[in-house]
CSV table of C-alpha atoms in Angstrom, one decimal:
chain,number,residue,atom,x,y,z
A,19,MET,CA,-34.8,149.2,154.7
A,20,THR,CA,-35.3,146.3,157.1
A,21,ARG,CA,-37.1,146.3,160.5
A,22,LEU,CA,-33.6,146.6,162.1
A,23,ASP,CA,-32.4,149.3,159.9
A,24,ALA,CA,-35.7,151.3,160.8
A,25,LEU,CA,-35.2,150.7,164.6
A,26,GLU,CA,-31.6,151.7,164.3
A,27,ALA,CA,-32.4,155.0,162.6
A,28,GLN,CA,-35.1,156.0,165.1
A,29,SER,CA,-32.5,155.3,168.0
A,30,ILE,CA,-29.8,157.2,166.3
A,31,PHE,CA,-32.0,160.1,166.0
A,32,ILE,CA,-33.0,159.9,169.5
A,33,PHE,CA,-29.7,160.0,170.6
A,34,ARG,CA,-28.6,163.0,168.6
A,35,GLU,CA,-31.8,165.0,169.8
A,36,ALA,CA,-30.9,164.3,173.4
A,37,PHE,CA,-27.5,165.4,172.8
A,38,ALA,CA,-28.4,168.5,171.0
A,39,GLN,CA,-31.3,169.6,173.3
A,40,LEU,CA,-30.0,168.8,176.8
A,41,ARG,CA,-27.1,170.6,178.9
A,42,LYS,CA,-25.4,167.6,180.4
A,43,ILE,CA,-26.3,163.7,179.9
A,44,ALA,CA,-24.9,160.4,180.7
A,45,MET,CA,-25.8,156.8,179.5
A,46,LEU,CA,-26.6,154.2,182.2
A,47,TRP,CA,-24.7,151.0,181.4
A,48,SER,CA,-26.3,148.1,183.3
A,49,LEU,CA,-23.9,145.6,181.4
A,50,GLY,CA,-26.8,143.5,180.0
A,51,LYS,CA,-27.9,142.9,176.3
A,52,ASP,CA,-29.8,145.7,176.1
A,53,SER,CA,-27.3,148.4,177.1
A,54,ASN,CA,-24.8,146.9,175.2
A,55,VAL,CA,-26.9,147.4,172.2
A,56,MET,CA,-27.5,150.9,173.4
A,57,ILE,CA,-23.8,151.8,173.6
A,58,HIS,CA,-23.3,150.2,169.9
A,59,LEU,CA,-26.0,152.5,168.7
A,60,ALA,CA,-24.5,155.5,170.4
A,61,ARG,CA,-21.2,155.0,168.9
A,62,LYS,CA,-22.9,154.6,165.4
A,63,ALA,CA,-24.6,157.9,166.2
A,64,PHE,CA,-21.5,159.8,167.2
A,65,PHE,CA,-19.0,158.2,164.8
A,66,GLY,CA,-17.2,155.8,166.9
A,67,ARG,CA,-17.0,157.4,170.4
A,68,LEU,CA,-19.7,158.6,173.1
A,69,PRO,CA,-19.6,162.2,173.8
A,70,PHE,CA,-20.8,161.6,177.3
A,71,PRO,CA,-20.1,159.3,180.0
A,72,ALA,CA,-21.4,155.8,180.7
A,73,MET,CA,-22.4,155.3,184.3
A,74,HIS,CA,-22.7,151.9,186.1
A,75,VAL,CA,-24.6,152.5,189.3
A,76,ASP,CA,-23.1,149.5,191.2
A,77,THR,CA,-24.8,147.3,193.7
A,78,HIS,CA,-21.6,145.2,194.3
A,79,ARG,CA,-23.7,142.2,193.8
A,80,LYS,CA,-23.5,141.5,190.2
A,81,PHE,CA,-22.1,138.2,188.6
A,82,PRO,CA,-18.3,138.1,188.2
A,83,GLU,CA,-18.8,137.7,184.7
A,84,MET,CA,-20.4,140.9,184.6
A,85,TYR,CA,-17.8,143.0,186.2
A,86,ALA,CA,-15.2,141.3,184.0
A,87,PHE,CA,-17.3,142.1,181.0
A,88,ARG,CA,-17.5,145.9,182.2
A,89,ASP,CA,-13.7,146.2,183.0
A,90,HIS,CA,-12.8,144.7,179.4
A,91,TYR,CA,-15.2,146.7,177.2
A,92,ALA,CA,-15.1,150.0,179.0
A,93,LYS,CA,-11.6,150.0,177.6
A,94,GLU,CA,-12.1,148.3,174.2
A,95,TRP,CA,-15.1,150.9,173.5
A,96,ASP,CA,-13.0,153.8,175.2
A,97,LEU,CA,-15.8,154.8,177.4
A,98,ASP,CA,-15.6,157.5,179.8
A,99,LEU,CA,-16.9,155.3,182.6
A,100,ILE,CA,-18.4,156.6,186.0
A,101,VAL,CA,-18.9,153.8,188.5
A,102,GLU,CA,-21.2,155.1,191.6
A,103,ASP,CA,-22.1,152.9,194.5
A,104,CYS,CA,-25.6,152.2,195.9
A,105,PRO,CA,-26.3,153.0,199.5
A,106,PRO,CA,-27.2,150.2,201.9
A,107,ILE,CA,-30.6,148.5,202.1
A,108,GLU,CA,-31.5,150.5,205.1
A,109,SER,CA,-31.7,153.6,203.1
A,110,THR,CA,-34.7,152.1,201.0
A,111,ASP,CA,-38.5,151.7,201.7
A,112,PRO,CA,-38.9,149.0,204.6
A,113,THR,CA,-42.7,148.4,203.3
A,114,LEU,CA,-41.2,146.9,200.1
A,115,PRO,CA,-40.9,143.1,199.7
A,116,PRO,CA,-37.7,141.8,200.1
A,117,ALA,CA,-36.1,141.6,196.4
A,118,ALA,CA,-38.0,144.8,195.5
A,119,ARG,CA,-36.3,146.5,198.5
A,120,SER,CA,-32.9,145.1,197.7
A,121,ALA,CA,-33.5,146.2,193.8
A,122,ALA,CA,-34.5,149.8,195.2
A,123,ARG,CA,-31.0,150.3,196.2
A,124,LYS,CA,-30.4,151.2,192.7
A,125,THR,CA,-33.1,153.9,192.7
A,126,GLU,CA,-31.3,155.4,195.5
A,127,GLY,CA,-28.0,155.0,193.9
A,128,LEU,CA,-29.3,156.7,190.7
A,129,ARG,CA,-30.7,159.5,192.5
A,130,LEU,CA,-27.4,160.3,194.5
A,131,ALA,CA,-25.5,160.0,191.3
A,132,LEU,CA,-27.6,162.4,189.2
A,133,ALA,CA,-27.4,165.0,192.2
A,134,LYS,CA,-23.6,164.5,192.4
A,135,HIS,CA,-22.8,165.0,188.6
A,136,GLY,CA,-25.8,167.5,187.9
A,137,PHE,CA,-26.9,165.4,185.0
A,138,ASP,CA,-30.2,167.0,183.3
A,139,GLY,CA,-30.7,164.0,181.1
A,140,VAL,CA,-30.0,160.2,181.7
A,141,ILE,CA,-30.2,157.5,178.8
A,142,ALA,CA,-31.6,154.1,179.9
A,143,GLY,CA,-32.1,151.0,178.0
A,144,ILE,CA,-35.6,150.0,178.9
A,145,ARG,CA,-38.2,148.3,176.3
A,146,ARG,CA,-41.8,148.4,176.1
A,147,ASP,CA,-42.2,144.7,175.8
A,148,GLU,CA,-40.3,144.0,178.9
A,149,GLU,CA,-43.4,144.1,181.1
A,150,PRO,CA,-46.6,146.2,181.6
A,151,THR,CA,-45.4,149.3,183.6
A,152,ARG,CA,-42.5,150.1,181.1
A,153,ALA,CA,-44.8,149.9,178.2
A,154,LYS,CA,-46.5,153.1,179.6
A,155,GLU,CA,-43.2,155.1,179.2
A,156,ARG,CA,-42.4,157.9,176.7
A,157,PHE,CA,-39.0,158.1,174.7
A,158,PHE,CA,-38.3,161.2,176.5
A,159,SER,CA,-39.7,161.0,180.2
A,160,PRO,CA,-39.3,164.0,182.3
A,161,ARG,CA,-38.9,163.3,186.2
A,162,GLY,CA,-39.4,165.6,189.0
A,163,THR,CA,-36.5,166.8,191.4
A,164,ASP,CA,-37.0,163.6,193.5
A,165,GLY,CA,-36.7,161.5,190.3
A,166,ALA,CA,-40.2,160.0,190.7
A,167,TRP,CA,-42.3,159.1,187.6
A,168,ASN,CA,-45.9,160.4,187.4
A,169,VAL,CA,-47.4,157.8,184.9
A,170,ARG,CA,-50.8,159.9,184.7
A,171,GLU,CA,-48.9,163.1,183.7
A,172,GLN,CA,-46.7,162.6,180.8
A,173,PRO,CA,-46.2,164.6,177.7
A,174,PRO,CA,-47.5,163.4,174.5
A,175,GLU,CA,-45.1,162.3,171.7
A,176,PHE,CA,-46.6,162.9,168.1
A,177,TRP,CA,-44.4,162.7,165.0
A,178,ASP,CA,-41.1,162.5,166.8
A,179,GLN,CA,-41.7,165.7,168.6
A,180,TYR,CA,-40.2,165.3,171.9
A,181,ASN,CA,-40.3,167.2,175.0
A,182,THR,CA,-37.2,168.2,176.8
A,183,ALA,CA,-38.4,171.3,178.8
A,184,LEU,CA,-37.3,170.9,182.4
A,185,THR,CA,-38.1,172.4,185.8
A,186,PRO,CA,-35.0,173.5,187.9
A,187,GLY,CA,-33.6,170.4,189.6
A,188,ALA,CA,-35.5,168.0,187.4
A,189,HIS,CA,-34.2,165.7,184.5
A,190,VAL,CA,-35.2,163.8,181.6
A,191,ARG,CA,-34.9,160.0,181.3
A,192,ILE,CA,-34.2,159.3,177.6
A,193,HIS,CA,-35.3,155.7,176.3
A,194,PRO,CA,-33.7,155.4,172.8
A,195,ILE,CA,-34.7,151.3,172.4
A,196,LEU,CA,-38.2,151.8,173.9
A,197,HIS,CA,-39.7,150.5,170.5
A,198,TRP,CA,-37.4,147.4,170.5
A,199,THR,CA,-38.2,143.9,171.4
A,200,GLU,CA,-36.4,141.2,173.1
A,201,MET,CA,-36.0,139.5,169.6
A,202,ASP,CA,-35.0,142.6,167.9
A,203,ILE,CA,-32.1,143.1,170.6
A,204,TRP,CA,-30.8,139.7,169.9
A,205,ALA,CA,-31.3,139.8,166.0
A,206,TYR,CA,-29.5,143.0,166.0
A,207,THR,CA,-26.8,141.8,168.4
A,208,GLN,CA,-26.4,138.8,165.9
A,209,ARG,CA,-26.1,141.2,162.9
A,210,GLU,CA,-23.8,143.7,164.3
A,211,ASN,CA,-21.7,141.1,166.3
A,212,ILE,CA,-22.1,142.8,169.6
A,213,PRO,CA,-20.5,141.1,172.5
A,214,VAL,CA,-22.6,139.8,175.1
A,215,ILE,CA,-22.1,138.2,178.6
A,216,PRO,CA,-21.7,134.4,178.4
A,217,LEU,CA,-24.4,133.7,181.3
A,218,TYR,CA,-27.1,134.5,178.4
A,219,PHE,CA,-26.0,131.2,177.0
A,220,SER,CA,-27.2,127.7,178.2
A,221,LYS,CA,-25.1,125.8,180.6
A,222,ASN,CA,-26.5,122.5,182.2
A,223,GLY,CA,-29.8,123.2,180.8
A,224,LYS,CA,-30.2,126.8,182.0
A,225,ARG,CA,-29.3,130.3,181.0
A,226,TYR,CA,-30.2,133.8,182.0
A,227,ARG,CA,-32.7,135.9,180.0
A,228,SER,CA,-32.5,138.9,182.3
A,229,LEU,CA,-29.4,140.0,184.0
A,230,GLY,CA,-29.7,141.7,187.6
A,231,ASP,CA,-28.1,141.0,191.1
A,232,GLN,CA,-27.0,137.5,191.8
A,233,ASP,CA,-29.3,137.4,194.9
A,234,ILE,CA,-32.5,138.3,193.3
A,235,THR,CA,-31.9,137.0,189.7
A,236,ASN,CA,-32.5,133.5,188.6
A,237,PRO,CA,-31.7,131.5,185.4
A,238,VAL,CA,-34.5,129.9,183.4
A,239,GLU,CA,-35.0,126.3,181.5
A,240,SER,CA,-33.2,126.6,178.2
A,241,ASP,CA,-30.8,124.7,175.9
A,242,ALA,CA,-30.0,127.7,173.8
A,243,SER,CA,-26.3,127.9,173.5
A,244,THR,CA,-25.8,130.0,170.4
A,245,LEU,CA,-27.4,133.4,169.0
A,246,ASP,CA,-29.1,131.3,166.5
A,247,GLU,CA,-30.7,128.9,169.2
A,248,ILE,CA,-31.8,131.8,171.2
A,249,LEU,CA,-33.8,133.5,168.3
A,250,ALA,CA,-35.4,130.1,167.4
A,251,GLU,CA,-36.2,129.8,171.2
A,252,LEU,CA,-37.8,133.2,171.5
A,253,ALA,CA,-40.0,132.4,168.5
A,254,ILE,CA,-41.9,129.9,170.3
A,255,THR,CA,-41.5,130.5,174.1
A,256,LYS,CA,-44.4,131.2,176.3
A,257,THR,CA,-42.0,132.2,179.2
A,258,SER,CA,-41.9,136.0,180.1
A,259,GLU,CA,-38.3,137.7,179.7
A,260,ARG,CA,-38.3,138.6,183.4
A,261,SER,CA,-39.5,135.3,184.8
A,262,GLY,CA,-36.2,135.0,186.5
A,263,ARG,CA,-36.4,138.4,188.2
A,264,ALA,CA,-37.5,137.8,191.8
A,265,MET,CA,-39.2,141.3,192.6
A,266,ASP,CA,-41.6,141.0,189.5
A,267,HIS,CA,-43.3,137.9,191.5
A,268,GLU,CA,-43.3,139.3,195.1
A,269,SER,CA,-46.7,141.1,195.0
A,270,GLU,CA,-48.9,142.4,192.2
A,271,ASP,CA,-47.7,146.0,192.6
A,272,ALA,CA,-44.2,145.6,193.7
A,273,PHE,CA,-42.5,146.5,190.3
A,274,GLU,CA,-45.2,149.4,189.6
A,275,ARG,CA,-44.1,150.8,193.2
A,276,LEU,CA,-40.5,150.5,192.2
A,277,ARG,CA,-41.0,152.4,188.8
A,278,THR,CA,-43.0,155.3,190.2
A,279,ALA,CA,-40.3,155.8,192.9
A,280,GLY,CA,-37.6,156.1,190.0
A,281,TYR,CA,-36.5,152.6,189.3
A,282,LEU,CA,-35.4,151.9,185.8
């Protein structure tokens, strides 16, 4: 069994465990490379079709290529797609720095969507290697009724024993690709021929390594215009994956504040 085979097997196990243990779940679809791999894995786990909705929490500030991708592949993959709008920036914490405050709209949008649909589990495509705060996450992460994350009070996860117990009104975040790396995502995308948004490939010496809203996401210097070239670049680069995300650089604790408040 290869590393990708082992990663795939564990992720499929997590999908099936979540579907078996929780009452009503949905999968968040950010349209980026990680959540596209996640949808591919879920389709494998359930023999070709997701047995739960895919949900896009929309800021209306995504790149046009992302909306075109969403509309095309929602039909191509036969997804039960839910699109929920984010509230205006005035609804977010005014003490956050500008980019972090803009990103916080998604936290509020997700909180409203969960309350509207009554999901007790929501699947999200975060990875431990993306940044230090996410490295502290669990595969099954219980959240309070306000969606907040208490990093100091998380259940242990030994030998694939996951805690899905809930208090009334709370929910669980499920992270089936938490153990993957950026390199794994691209290697698996290549192996499985998973479609991706063209913005990931170099144009005029720049490309996006992490996709978010247009106004708070920047491309990085890169000549990688194919999957082989992206993998070769990742093998030697010293630049962090989220170097183009503005909110990661505004203040030392900006991203941690977003995460503890419920950001993905």
